[in-house]
Amino acid sequence: MDTAEWARIAADPRYIALVRRRRRFTWGLTGVMLAAYLGFILLIAFDKALLARPIGQGVTSVGIVVGFGVILLAIALTGLYVRRAAREFDPLSEALRSESRA
């Protein structure tokens, strides 16, 4: 793809809208993950007693469950991004790419 083709695609309103939607979505997911991780780290720093509290009569603590929850959240957000990319972002990108080749 030469510079003129790239400039034509970059100026296409559909491409601009795609980039905006994808950027807004990814920053939203990033914000959710950062808030969850920062919250977990702040709990570790300021409320160790809460995280050390055992659940029931077992040896598993609240901290283990919360940490596992942060990991599961990361996996869920990744899956959410992949799903939306496959359904929305990738088809639009491919359509723009195929039009530029024609």
PDB file of N, CA and C in Angstrom:
ATOM      1  N   MET A   1       0.853  -1.165   0.000  1.00  0.00           N
ATOM      2  CA  MET A   1       0.000   0.000   0.000  1.00  0.00           C
ATOM      3  C   MET A   1       0.903   1.233   0.000  1.00  0.00           C
ATOM      4  N   ASP A   2       0.690   2.094  -0.964  1.00  0.00           N
ATOM      5  CA  ASP A   2       1.519   3.295  -1.040  1.00  0.00           C
ATOM      6  C   ASP A   2       0.935   4.417  -0.182  1.00  0.00           C
ATOM      7  N   THR A   3       1.644   5.513  -0.137  1.00  0.00           N
ATOM      8  CA  THR A   3       1.272   6.626   0.725  1.00  0.00           C
ATOM      9  C   THR A   3      -0.065   7.243   0.328  1.00  0.00           C
ATOM     10  N   ALA A   4      -0.339   7.329  -0.967  1.00  0.00           N
ATOM     11  CA  ALA A   4      -1.601   7.920  -1.430  1.00  0.00           C
ATOM     12  C   ALA A   4      -2.792   7.057  -0.997  1.00  0.00           C
ATOM     13  N   GLU A   5      -2.641   5.740  -1.103  1.00  0.00           N
ATOM     14  CA  GLU A   5      -3.721   4.848  -0.668  1.00  0.00           C
ATOM     15  C   GLU A   5      -3.951   4.975   0.835  1.00  0.00           C
ATOM     16  N   TRP A   6      -2.860   5.017   1.576  1.00  0.00           N
ATOM     17  CA  TRP A   6      -2.984   5.144   3.028  1.00  0.00           C
ATOM     18  C   TRP A   6      -3.659   6.459   3.398  1.00  0.00           C
ATOM     19  N   ALA A   7      -3.293   7.536   2.725  1.00  0.00           N
ATOM     20  CA  ALA A   7      -3.899   8.844   2.998  1.00  0.00           C
ATOM     21  C   ALA A   7      -5.390   8.827   2.675  1.00  0.00           C
ATOM     22  N   ARG A   8      -5.772   8.150   1.584  1.00  0.00           N
ATOM     23  CA  ARG A   8      -7.181   8.061   1.209  1.00  0.00           C
ATOM     24  C   ARG A   8      -7.973   7.295   2.274  1.00  0.00           C
ATOM     25  N   ILE A   9      -7.417   6.192   2.759  1.00  0.00           N
ATOM     26  CA  ILE A   9      -8.091   5.412   3.809  1.00  0.00           C
ATOM     27  C   ILE A   9      -8.173   6.227   5.100  1.00  0.00           C
ATOM     28  N   ALA A  10      -7.089   6.884   5.472  1.00  0.00           N
ATOM     29  CA  ALA A  10      -7.051   7.657   6.708  1.00  0.00           C
ATOM     30  C   ALA A  10      -8.055   8.807   6.690  1.00  0.00           C
ATOM     31  N   ALA A  11      -8.394   9.301   5.495  1.00  0.00           N
ATOM     32  CA  ALA A  11      -9.354  10.400   5.377  1.00  0.00           C
ATOM     33  C   ALA A  11     -10.801   9.905   5.273  1.00  0.00           C
ATOM     34  N   ASP A  12     -10.981   8.616   5.092  1.00  0.00           N
ATOM     35  CA  ASP A  12     -12.330   8.049   4.952  1.00  0.00           C
ATOM     36  C   ASP A  12     -13.087   8.200   6.272  1.00  0.00           C
ATOM     37  N   PRO A  13     -14.295   8.762   6.239  1.00  0.00           N
ATOM     38  CA  PRO A  13     -15.069   8.938   7.484  1.00  0.00           C
ATOM     39  C   PRO A  13     -15.361   7.622   8.207  1.00  0.00           C
ATOM     40  N   ARG A  14     -15.496   6.529   7.463  1.00  0.00           N
ATOM     41  CA  ARG A  14     -15.730   5.233   8.113  1.00  0.00           C
ATOM     42  C   ARG A  14     -14.510   4.796   8.903  1.00  0.00           C
ATOM     43  N   TYR A  15     -13.316   5.046   8.370  1.00  0.00           N
ATOM     44  CA  TYR A  15     -12.087   4.699   9.066  1.00  0.00           C
ATOM     45  C   TYR A  15     -11.938   5.547  10.329  1.00  0.00           C
ATOM     46  N   ILE A  16     -12.214   6.833  10.207  1.00  0.00           N
ATOM     47  CA  ILE A  16     -12.117   7.743  11.359  1.00  0.00           C
ATOM     48  C   ILE A  16     -13.091   7.305  12.451  1.00  0.00           C
ATOM     49  N   ALA A  17     -14.314   6.952  12.054  1.00  0.00           N
ATOM     50  CA  ALA A  17     -15.309   6.478  13.031  1.00  0.00           C
ATOM     51  C   ALA A  17     -14.865   5.168  13.674  1.00  0.00           C
ATOM     52  N   LEU A  18     -14.296   4.260  12.877  1.00  0.00           N
ATOM     53  CA  LEU A  18     -13.803   2.984  13.397  1.00  0.00           C
ATOM     54  C   LEU A  18     -12.716   3.214  14.442  1.00  0.00           C
ATOM     55  N   VAL A  19     -11.772   4.070  14.120  1.00  0.00           N
ATOM     56  CA  VAL A  19     -10.673   4.347  15.052  1.00  0.00           C
ATOM     57  C   VAL A  19     -11.202   4.959  16.345  1.00  0.00           C
ATOM     58  N   ARG A  20     -12.151   5.887  16.210  1.00  0.00           N
ATOM     59  CA  ARG A  20     -12.742   6.518  17.405  1.00  0.00           C
ATOM     60  C   ARG A  20     -13.457   5.509  18.280  1.00  0.00           C
ATOM     61  N   ARG A  21     -14.292   4.666  17.657  1.00  0.00           N
ATOM     62  CA  ARG A  21     -15.050   3.658  18.433  1.00  0.00           C
ATOM     63  C   ARG A  21     -14.116   2.679  19.113  1.00  0.00           C
ATOM     64  N   ARG A  22     -13.114   2.221  18.369  1.00  0.00           N
ATOM     65  CA  ARG A  22     -12.179   1.243  18.943  1.00  0.00           C
ATOM     66  C   ARG A  22     -11.374   1.874  20.079  1.00  0.00           C
ATOM     67  N   ARG A  23     -10.948   3.106  19.883  1.00  0.00           N
ATOM     68  CA  ARG A  23     -10.168   3.794  20.925  1.00  0.00           C
ATOM     69  C   ARG A  23     -11.007   3.998  22.187  1.00  0.00           C
ATOM     70  N   ARG A  24     -12.255   4.445  22.028  1.00  0.00           N
ATOM     71  CA  ARG A  24     -13.137   4.669  23.181  1.00  0.00           C
ATOM     72  C   ARG A  24     -13.384   3.352  23.924  1.00  0.00           C
ATOM     73  N   PHE A  25     -13.606   2.284  23.171  1.00  0.00           N
ATOM     74  CA  PHE A  25     -13.862   0.976  23.771  1.00  0.00           C
ATOM     75  C   PHE A  25     -12.636   0.457  24.516  1.00  0.00           C
ATOM     76  N   THR A  26     -11.467   0.538  23.888  1.00  0.00           N
ATOM     77  CA  THR A  26     -10.261   0.012  24.526  1.00  0.00           C
ATOM     78  C   THR A  26      -9.864   0.836  25.748  1.00  0.00           C
ATOM     79  N   TRP A  27     -10.038   2.151  25.704  1.00  0.00           N
ATOM     80  CA  TRP A  27      -9.730   2.959  26.884  1.00  0.00           C
ATOM     81  C   TRP A  27     -10.714   2.666  28.011  1.00  0.00           C
ATOM     82  N   GLY A  28     -11.963   2.383  27.660  1.00  0.00           N
ATOM     83  CA  GLY A  28     -12.937   2.002  28.686  1.00  0.00           C
ATOM     84  C   GLY A  28     -12.547   0.712  29.377  1.00  0.00           C
ATOM     85  N   LEU A  29     -12.172  -0.289  28.576  1.00  0.00           N
ATOM     86  CA  LEU A  29     -11.731  -1.561  29.161  1.00  0.00           C
ATOM     87  C   LEU A  29     -10.465  -1.379  29.991  1.00  0.00           C
ATOM     88  N   THR A  30      -9.557  -0.561  29.483  1.00  0.00           N
ATOM     89  CA  THR A  30      -8.319  -0.294  30.219  1.00  0.00           C
ATOM     90  C   THR A  30      -8.624   0.369  31.561  1.00  0.00           C
ATOM     91  N   GLY A  31      -9.554   1.321  31.557  1.00  0.00           N
ATOM     92  CA  GLY A  31      -9.945   1.994  32.795  1.00  0.00           C
ATOM     93  C   GLY A  31     -10.530   1.030  33.814  1.00  0.00           C
ATOM     94  N   VAL A  32     -11.385   0.115  33.347  1.00  0.00           N
ATOM     95  CA  VAL A  32     -11.983  -0.878  34.253  1.00  0.00           C
ATOM     96  C   VAL A  32     -10.884  -1.757  34.861  1.00  0.00           C
ATOM     97  N   MET A  33      -9.963  -2.214  34.028  1.00  0.00           N
ATOM     98  CA  MET A  33      -8.907  -3.097  34.525  1.00  0.00           C
ATOM     99  C   MET A  33      -7.967  -2.363  35.479  1.00  0.00           C
ATOM    100  N   LEU A  34      -7.612  -1.137  35.126  1.00  0.00           N
ATOM    101  CA  LEU A  34      -6.732  -0.365  36.006  1.00  0.00           C
ATOM    102  C   LEU A  34      -7.398  -0.083  37.360  1.00  0.00           C
ATOM    103  N   ALA A  35      -8.686   0.245  37.330  1.00  0.00           N
ATOM    104  CA  ALA A  35      -9.399   0.502  38.585  1.00  0.00           C
ATOM    105  C   ALA A  35      -9.430  -0.751  39.454  1.00  0.00           C
ATOM    106  N   ALA A  36      -9.707  -1.894  38.844  1.00  0.00           N
ATOM    107  CA  ALA A  36      -9.752  -3.141  39.613  1.00  0.00           C
ATOM    108  C   ALA A  36      -8.381  -3.488  40.187  1.00  0.00           C
ATOM    109  N   TYR A  37      -7.348  -3.370  39.366  1.00  0.00           N
ATOM    110  CA  TYR A  37      -6.004  -3.722  39.823  1.00  0.00           C
ATOM    111  C   TYR A  37      -5.527  -2.727  40.886  1.00  0.00           C
ATOM    112  N   LEU A  38      -5.756  -1.439  40.640  1.00  0.00           N
ATOM    113  CA  LEU A  38      -5.335  -0.436  41.620  1.00  0.00           C
ATOM    114  C   LEU A  38      -6.089  -0.622  42.938  1.00  0.00           C
ATOM    115  N   GLY A  39      -7.379  -0.933  42.843  1.00  0.00           N
ATOM    116  CA  GLY A  39      -8.143  -1.203  44.055  1.00  0.00           C
ATOM    117  C   GLY A  39      -7.582  -2.373  44.838  1.00  0.00           C
ATOM    118  N   PHE A  40      -7.195  -3.416  44.118  1.00  0.00           N
ATOM    119  CA  PHE A  40      -6.603  -4.586  44.769  1.00  0.00           C
ATOM    120  C   PHE A  40      -5.279  -4.219  45.445  1.00  0.00           C
ATOM    121  N   ILE A  41      -4.442  -3.479  44.754  1.00  0.00           N
ATOM    122  CA  ILE A  41      -3.151  -3.068  45.317  1.00  0.00           C
ATOM    123  C   ILE A  41      -3.357  -2.158  46.529  1.00  0.00           C
ATOM    124  N   LEU A  42      -4.340  -1.258  46.439  1.00  0.00           N
ATOM    125  CA  LEU A  42      -4.613  -0.390  47.589  1.00  0.00           C
ATOM    126  C   LEU A  42      -5.133  -1.186  48.784  1.00  0.00           C
ATOM    127  N   LEU A  43      -5.931  -2.212  48.531  1.00  0.00           N
ATOM    128  CA  LEU A  43      -6.361  -3.084  49.630  1.00  0.00           C
ATOM    129  C   LEU A  43      -5.168  -3.785  50.265  1.00  0.00           C
ATOM    130  N   ILE A  44      -4.258  -4.238  49.435  1.00  0.00           N
ATOM    131  CA  ILE A  44      -3.053  -4.889  49.968  1.00  0.00           C
ATOM    132  C   ILE A  44      -2.272  -3.907  50.836  1.00  0.00           C
ATOM    133  N   ALA A  45      -2.170  -2.663  50.386  1.00  0.00           N
ATOM    134  CA  ALA A  45      -1.368  -1.669  51.102  1.00  0.00           C
ATOM    135  C   ALA A  45      -2.042  -1.187  52.385  1.00  0.00           C
ATOM    136  N   PHE A  46      -3.375  -1.026  52.356  1.00  0.00           N
ATOM    137  CA  PHE A  46      -4.023  -0.340  53.467  1.00  0.00           C
ATOM    138  C   PHE A  46      -4.976  -1.193  54.307  1.00  0.00           C
ATOM    139  N   ASP A  47      -5.334  -2.374  53.849  1.00  0.00           N
ATOM    140  CA  ASP A  47      -6.257  -3.194  54.648  1.00  0.00           C
ATOM    141  C   ASP A  47      -5.878  -4.675  54.555  1.00  0.00           C
ATOM    142  N   LYS A  48      -4.681  -4.963  55.024  1.00  0.00           N
ATOM    143  CA  LYS A  48      -4.202  -6.343  54.990  1.00  0.00           C
ATOM    144  C   LYS A  48      -5.078  -7.268  55.825  1.00  0.00           C
ATOM    145  N   ALA A  49      -5.641  -6.726  56.897  1.00  0.00           N
ATOM    146  CA  ALA A  49      -6.470  -7.557  57.781  1.00  0.00           C
ATOM    147  C   ALA A  49      -7.705  -8.077  57.043  1.00  0.00           C
ATOM    148  N   LEU A  50      -8.305  -7.242  56.212  1.00  0.00           N
ATOM    149  CA  LEU A  50      -9.469  -7.680  55.437  1.00  0.00           C
ATOM    150  C   LEU A  50      -9.081  -8.804  54.480  1.00  0.00           C
ATOM    151  N   LEU A  51      -7.980  -8.625  53.781  1.00  0.00           N
ATOM    152  CA  LEU A  51      -7.556  -9.638  52.811  1.00  0.00           C
ATOM    153  C   LEU A  51      -7.077 -10.922  53.487  1.00  0.00           C
ATOM    154  N   ALA A  52      -6.605 -10.809  54.729  1.00  0.00           N
ATOM    155  CA  ALA A  52      -6.120 -11.998  55.445  1.00  0.00           C
ATOM    156  C   ALA A  52      -7.240 -12.786  56.107  1.00  0.00           C
ATOM    157  N   ARG A  53      -8.429 -12.204  56.161  1.00  0.00           N
ATOM    158  CA  ARG A  53      -9.557 -12.862  56.831  1.00  0.00           C
ATOM    159  C   ARG A  53      -9.916 -14.159  56.093  1.00  0.00           C
ATOM    160  N   PRO A  54      -9.988 -15.266  56.828  1.00  0.00           N
ATOM    161  CA  PRO A  54     -10.349 -16.530  56.174  1.00  0.00           C
ATOM    162  C   PRO A  54     -11.825 -16.565  55.798  1.00  0.00           C
ATOM    163  N   ILE A  55     -12.112 -17.318  54.788  1.00  0.00           N
ATOM    164  CA  ILE A  55     -13.497 -17.513  54.353  1.00  0.00           C
ATOM    165  C   ILE A  55     -13.996 -18.801  54.991  1.00  0.00           C
ATOM    166  N   GLY A  56     -15.023 -18.685  55.781  1.00  0.00           N
ATOM    167  CA  GLY A  56     -15.564 -19.867  56.461  1.00  0.00           C
ATOM    168  C   GLY A  56     -14.545 -20.470  57.402  1.00  0.00           C
ATOM    169  N   GLN A  57     -14.512 -21.808  57.449  1.00  0.00           N
ATOM    170  CA  GLN A  57     -13.583 -22.519  58.319  1.00  0.00           C
ATOM    171  C   GLN A  57     -12.335 -22.965  57.568  1.00  0.00           C
ATOM    172  N   GLY A  58     -12.254 -22.624  56.273  1.00  0.00           N
ATOM    173  CA  GLY A  58     -11.133 -23.075  55.454  1.00  0.00           C
ATOM    174  C   GLY A  58      -9.903 -22.198  55.575  1.00  0.00           C
ATOM    175  N   VAL A  59      -8.928 -22.508  54.771  1.00  0.00           N
ATOM    176  CA  VAL A  59      -7.672 -21.762  54.779  1.00  0.00           C
ATOM    177  C   VAL A  59      -7.633 -20.700  53.690  1.00  0.00           C
ATOM    178  N   THR A  60      -8.631 -20.678  52.849  1.00  0.00           N
ATOM    179  CA  THR A  60      -8.676 -19.681  51.779  1.00  0.00           C
ATOM    180  C   THR A  60      -9.072 -18.333  52.362  1.00  0.00           C
ATOM    181  N   SER A  61      -8.316 -17.304  51.987  1.00  0.00           N
ATOM    182  CA  SER A  61      -8.584 -15.968  52.516  1.00  0.00           C
ATOM    183  C   SER A  61      -9.337 -15.121  51.495  1.00  0.00           C
ATOM    184  N   VAL A  62      -9.841 -14.001  51.973  1.00  0.00           N
ATOM    185  CA  VAL A  62     -10.534 -13.055  51.096  1.00  0.00           C
ATOM    186  C   VAL A  62      -9.577 -12.567  50.004  1.00  0.00           C
ATOM    187  N   GLY A  63      -8.318 -12.370  50.359  1.00  0.00           N
ATOM    188  CA  GLY A  63      -7.323 -11.897  49.391  1.00  0.00           C
ATOM    189  C   GLY A  63      -7.145 -12.838  48.212  1.00  0.00           C
ATOM    190  N   ILE A  64      -7.175 -14.135  48.471  1.00  0.00           N
ATOM    191  CA  ILE A  64      -7.046 -15.116  47.388  1.00  0.00           C
ATOM    192  C   ILE A  64      -8.235 -15.001  46.442  1.00  0.00           C
ATOM    193  N   VAL A  65      -9.416 -14.880  46.989  1.00  0.00           N
ATOM    194  CA  VAL A  65     -10.625 -14.780  46.171  1.00  0.00           C
ATOM    195  C   VAL A  65     -10.627 -13.478  45.373  1.00  0.00           C
ATOM    196  N   VAL A  66     -10.261 -12.376  46.009  1.00  0.00           N
ATOM    197  CA  VAL A  66     -10.224 -11.086  45.307  1.00  0.00           C
ATOM    198  C   VAL A  66      -9.156 -11.112  44.217  1.00  0.00           C
ATOM    199  N   GLY A  67      -7.992 -11.647  44.507  1.00  0.00           N
ATOM    200  CA  GLY A  67      -6.932 -11.757  43.501  1.00  0.00           C
ATOM    201  C   GLY A  67      -7.359 -12.615  42.324  1.00  0.00           C
ATOM    202  N   PHE A  68      -8.016 -13.717  42.615  1.00  0.00           N
ATOM    203  CA  PHE A  68      -8.534 -14.584  41.557  1.00  0.00           C
ATOM    204  C   PHE A  68      -9.591 -13.834  40.745  1.00  0.00           C
ATOM    205  N   GLY A  69     -10.398 -13.018  41.414  1.00  0.00           N
ATOM    206  CA  GLY A  69     -11.402 -12.213  40.724  1.00  0.00           C
ATOM    207  C   GLY A  69     -10.776 -11.213  39.760  1.00  0.00           C
ATOM    208  N   VAL A  70      -9.659 -10.612  40.154  1.00  0.00           N
ATOM    209  CA  VAL A  70      -8.955  -9.675  39.273  1.00  0.00           C
ATOM    210  C   VAL A  70      -8.455 -10.409  38.033  1.00  0.00           C
ATOM    211  N   ILE A  71      -7.929 -11.607  38.215  1.00  0.00           N
ATOM    212  CA  ILE A  71      -7.461 -12.403  37.074  1.00  0.00           C
ATOM    213  C   ILE A  71      -8.629 -12.767  36.162  1.00  0.00           C
ATOM    214  N   LEU A  72      -9.744 -13.193  36.744  1.00  0.00           N
ATOM    215  CA  LEU A  72     -10.919 -13.534  35.936  1.00  0.00           C
ATOM    216  C   LEU A  72     -11.479 -12.311  35.208  1.00  0.00           C
ATOM    217  N   LEU A  73     -11.421 -11.147  35.846  1.00  0.00           N
ATOM    218  CA  LEU A  73     -11.854  -9.924  35.190  1.00  0.00           C
ATOM    219  C   LEU A  73     -10.998  -9.637  33.964  1.00  0.00           C
ATOM    220  N   ALA A  74      -9.688  -9.806  34.085  1.00  0.00           N
ATOM    221  CA  ALA A  74      -8.798  -9.583  32.946  1.00  0.00           C
ATOM    222  C   ALA A  74      -9.137 -10.528  31.795  1.00  0.00           C
ATOM    223  N   ILE A  75      -9.403 -11.778  32.119  1.00  0.00           N
ATOM    224  CA  ILE A  75      -9.771 -12.758  31.086  1.00  0.00           C
ATOM    225  C   ILE A  75     -11.101 -12.375  30.449  1.00  0.00           C
ATOM    226  N   ALA A  76     -12.069 -11.962  31.259  1.00  0.00           N
ATOM    227  CA  ALA A  76     -13.384 -11.575  30.734  1.00  0.00           C
ATOM    228  C   ALA A  76     -13.287 -10.342  29.839  1.00  0.00           C
ATOM    229  N   LEU A  77     -12.504  -9.357  30.244  1.00  0.00           N
ATOM    230  CA  LEU A  77     -12.344  -8.156  29.422  1.00  0.00           C
ATOM    231  C   LEU A  77     -11.637  -8.466  28.109  1.00  0.00           C
ATOM    232  N   THR A  78     -10.674  -9.370  28.154  1.00  0.00           N
ATOM    233  CA  THR A  78     -10.014  -9.794  26.921  1.00  0.00           C
ATOM    234  C   THR A  78     -11.010 -10.474  25.993  1.00  0.00           C
ATOM    235  N   GLY A  79     -11.826 -11.359  26.541  1.00  0.00           N
ATOM    236  CA  GLY A  79     -12.849 -12.026  25.742  1.00  0.00           C
ATOM    237  C   GLY A  79     -13.850 -11.043  25.162  1.00  0.00           C
ATOM    238  N   LEU A  80     -14.231 -10.047  25.953  1.00  0.00           N
ATOM    239  CA  LEU A  80     -15.154  -9.022  25.481  1.00  0.00           C
ATOM    240  C   LEU A  80     -14.552  -8.243  24.312  1.00  0.00           C
ATOM    241  N   TYR A  81     -13.266  -7.897  24.427  1.00  0.00           N
ATOM    242  CA  TYR A  81     -12.612  -7.177  23.331  1.00  0.00           C
ATOM    243  C   TYR A  81     -12.532  -8.047  22.076  1.00  0.00           C
ATOM    244  N   VAL A  82     -12.137  -9.288  22.241  1.00  0.00           N
ATOM    245  CA  VAL A  82     -12.009 -10.186  21.086  1.00  0.00           C
ATOM    246  C   VAL A  82     -13.356 -10.367  20.395  1.00  0.00           C
ATOM    247  N   ARG A  83     -14.402 -10.520  21.187  1.00  0.00           N
ATOM    248  CA  ARG A  83     -15.743 -10.694  20.614  1.00  0.00           C
ATOM    249  C   ARG A  83     -16.170  -9.469  19.821  1.00  0.00           C
ATOM    250  N   ARG A  84     -15.979  -8.300  20.412  1.00  0.00           N
ATOM    251  CA  ARG A  84     -16.385  -7.076  19.701  1.00  0.00           C
ATOM    252  C   ARG A  84     -15.503  -6.820  18.492  1.00  0.00           C
ATOM    253  N   ALA A  85     -14.223  -7.114  18.598  1.00  0.00           N
ATOM    254  CA  ALA A  85     -13.330  -6.923  17.452  1.00  0.00           C
ATOM    255  C   ALA A  85     -13.732  -7.839  16.302  1.00  0.00           C
ATOM    256  N   ALA A  86     -14.060  -9.084  16.607  1.00  0.00           N
ATOM    257  CA  ALA A  86     -14.436 -10.029  15.558  1.00  0.00           C
ATOM    258  C   ALA A  86     -15.762  -9.658  14.907  1.00  0.00           C
ATOM    259  N   ARG A  87     -16.682  -9.102  15.690  1.00  0.00           N
ATOM    260  CA  ARG A  87     -18.011  -8.779  15.151  1.00  0.00           C
ATOM    261  C   ARG A  87     -18.088  -7.404  14.497  1.00  0.00           C
ATOM    262  N   GLU A  88     -17.318  -6.450  14.997  1.00  0.00           N
ATOM    263  CA  GLU A  88     -17.482  -5.073  14.528  1.00  0.00           C
ATOM    264  C   GLU A  88     -16.216  -4.510  13.885  1.00  0.00           C
ATOM    265  N   PHE A  89     -15.104  -4.517  14.620  1.00  0.00           N
ATOM    266  CA  PHE A  89     -13.912  -3.835  14.140  1.00  0.00           C
ATOM    267  C   PHE A  89     -13.271  -4.532  12.945  1.00  0.00           C
ATOM    268  N   ASP A  90     -13.106  -5.843  13.014  1.00  0.00           N
ATOM    269  CA  ASP A  90     -12.445  -6.566  11.926  1.00  0.00           C
ATOM    270  C   ASP A  90     -13.205  -6.501  10.606  1.00  0.00           C
ATOM    271  N   PRO A  91     -14.536  -6.700  10.586  1.00  0.00           N
ATOM    272  CA  PRO A  91     -15.251  -6.583   9.306  1.00  0.00           C
ATOM    273  C   PRO A  91     -15.137  -5.188   8.681  1.00  0.00           C
ATOM    274  N   LEU A  92     -15.189  -4.149   9.501  1.00  0.00           N
ATOM    275  CA  LEU A  92     -15.046  -2.798   8.961  1.00  0.00           C
ATOM    276  C   LEU A  92     -13.640  -2.570   8.419  1.00  0.00           C
ATOM    277  N   SER A  93     -12.646  -3.055   9.136  1.00  0.00           N
ATOM    278  CA  SER A  93     -11.265  -2.929   8.669  1.00  0.00           C
ATOM    279  C   SER A  93     -11.063  -3.670   7.359  1.00  0.00           C
ATOM    280  N   GLU A  94     -11.602  -4.873   7.270  1.00  0.00           N
ATOM    281  CA  GLU A  94     -11.458  -5.670   6.049  1.00  0.00           C
ATOM    282  C   GLU A  94     -12.182  -5.013   4.880  1.00  0.00           C
ATOM    283  N   ALA A  95     -13.343  -4.433   5.123  1.00  0.00           N
ATOM    284  CA  ALA A  95     -14.076  -3.748   4.055  1.00  0.00           C
ATOM    285  C   ALA A  95     -13.277  -2.562   3.531  1.00  0.00           C
ATOM    286  N   LEU A  96     -12.697  -1.806   4.411  1.00  0.00           N
ATOM    287  CA  LEU A  96     -11.868  -0.673   3.983  1.00  0.00           C
ATOM    288  C   LEU A  96     -10.635  -1.142   3.229  1.00  0.00           C
ATOM    289  N   ARG A  97     -10.029  -2.216   3.684  1.00  0.00           N
ATOM    290  CA  ARG A  97      -8.843  -2.759   3.030  1.00  0.00           C
ATOM    291  C   ARG A  97      -9.183  -3.267   1.628  1.00  0.00           C
ATOM    292  N   SER A  98     -10.295  -4.000   1.507  1.00  0.00           N
ATOM    293  CA  SER A  98     -10.649  -4.564   0.206  1.00  0.00           C
ATOM    294  C   SER A  98     -11.056  -3.459  -0.779  1.00  0.00           C
ATOM    295  N   GLU A  99     -11.697  -2.408  -0.304  1.00  0.00           N
ATOM    296  CA  GLU A  99     -12.036  -1.281  -1.188  1.00  0.00           C
ATOM    297  C   GLU A  99     -10.792  -0.552  -1.667  1.00  0.00           C
ATOM    298  N   SER A 100      -9.775  -0.483  -0.820  1.00  0.00           N
ATOM    299  CA  SER A 100      -8.564   0.216  -1.228  1.00  0.00           C
ATOM    300  C   SER A 100      -7.788  -0.576  -2.273  1.00  0.00           C
ATOM    301  N   ARG A 101      -7.922  -1.897  -2.239  1.00  0.00           N
ATOM    302  CA  ARG A 101      -7.242  -2.751  -3.241  1.00  0.00           C
ATOM    303  C   ARG A 101      -7.923  -2.709  -4.589  1.00  0.00           C
ATOM    304  N   ALA A 102      -9.225  -2.445  -4.586  1.00  0.00           N
ATOM    305  CA  ALA A 102     -10.003  -2.472  -5.833  1.00  0.00           C
ATOM    306  C   ALA A 102      -9.768  -1.254  -6.694  1.00  0.00           C
TER     307      ALA A 102
END
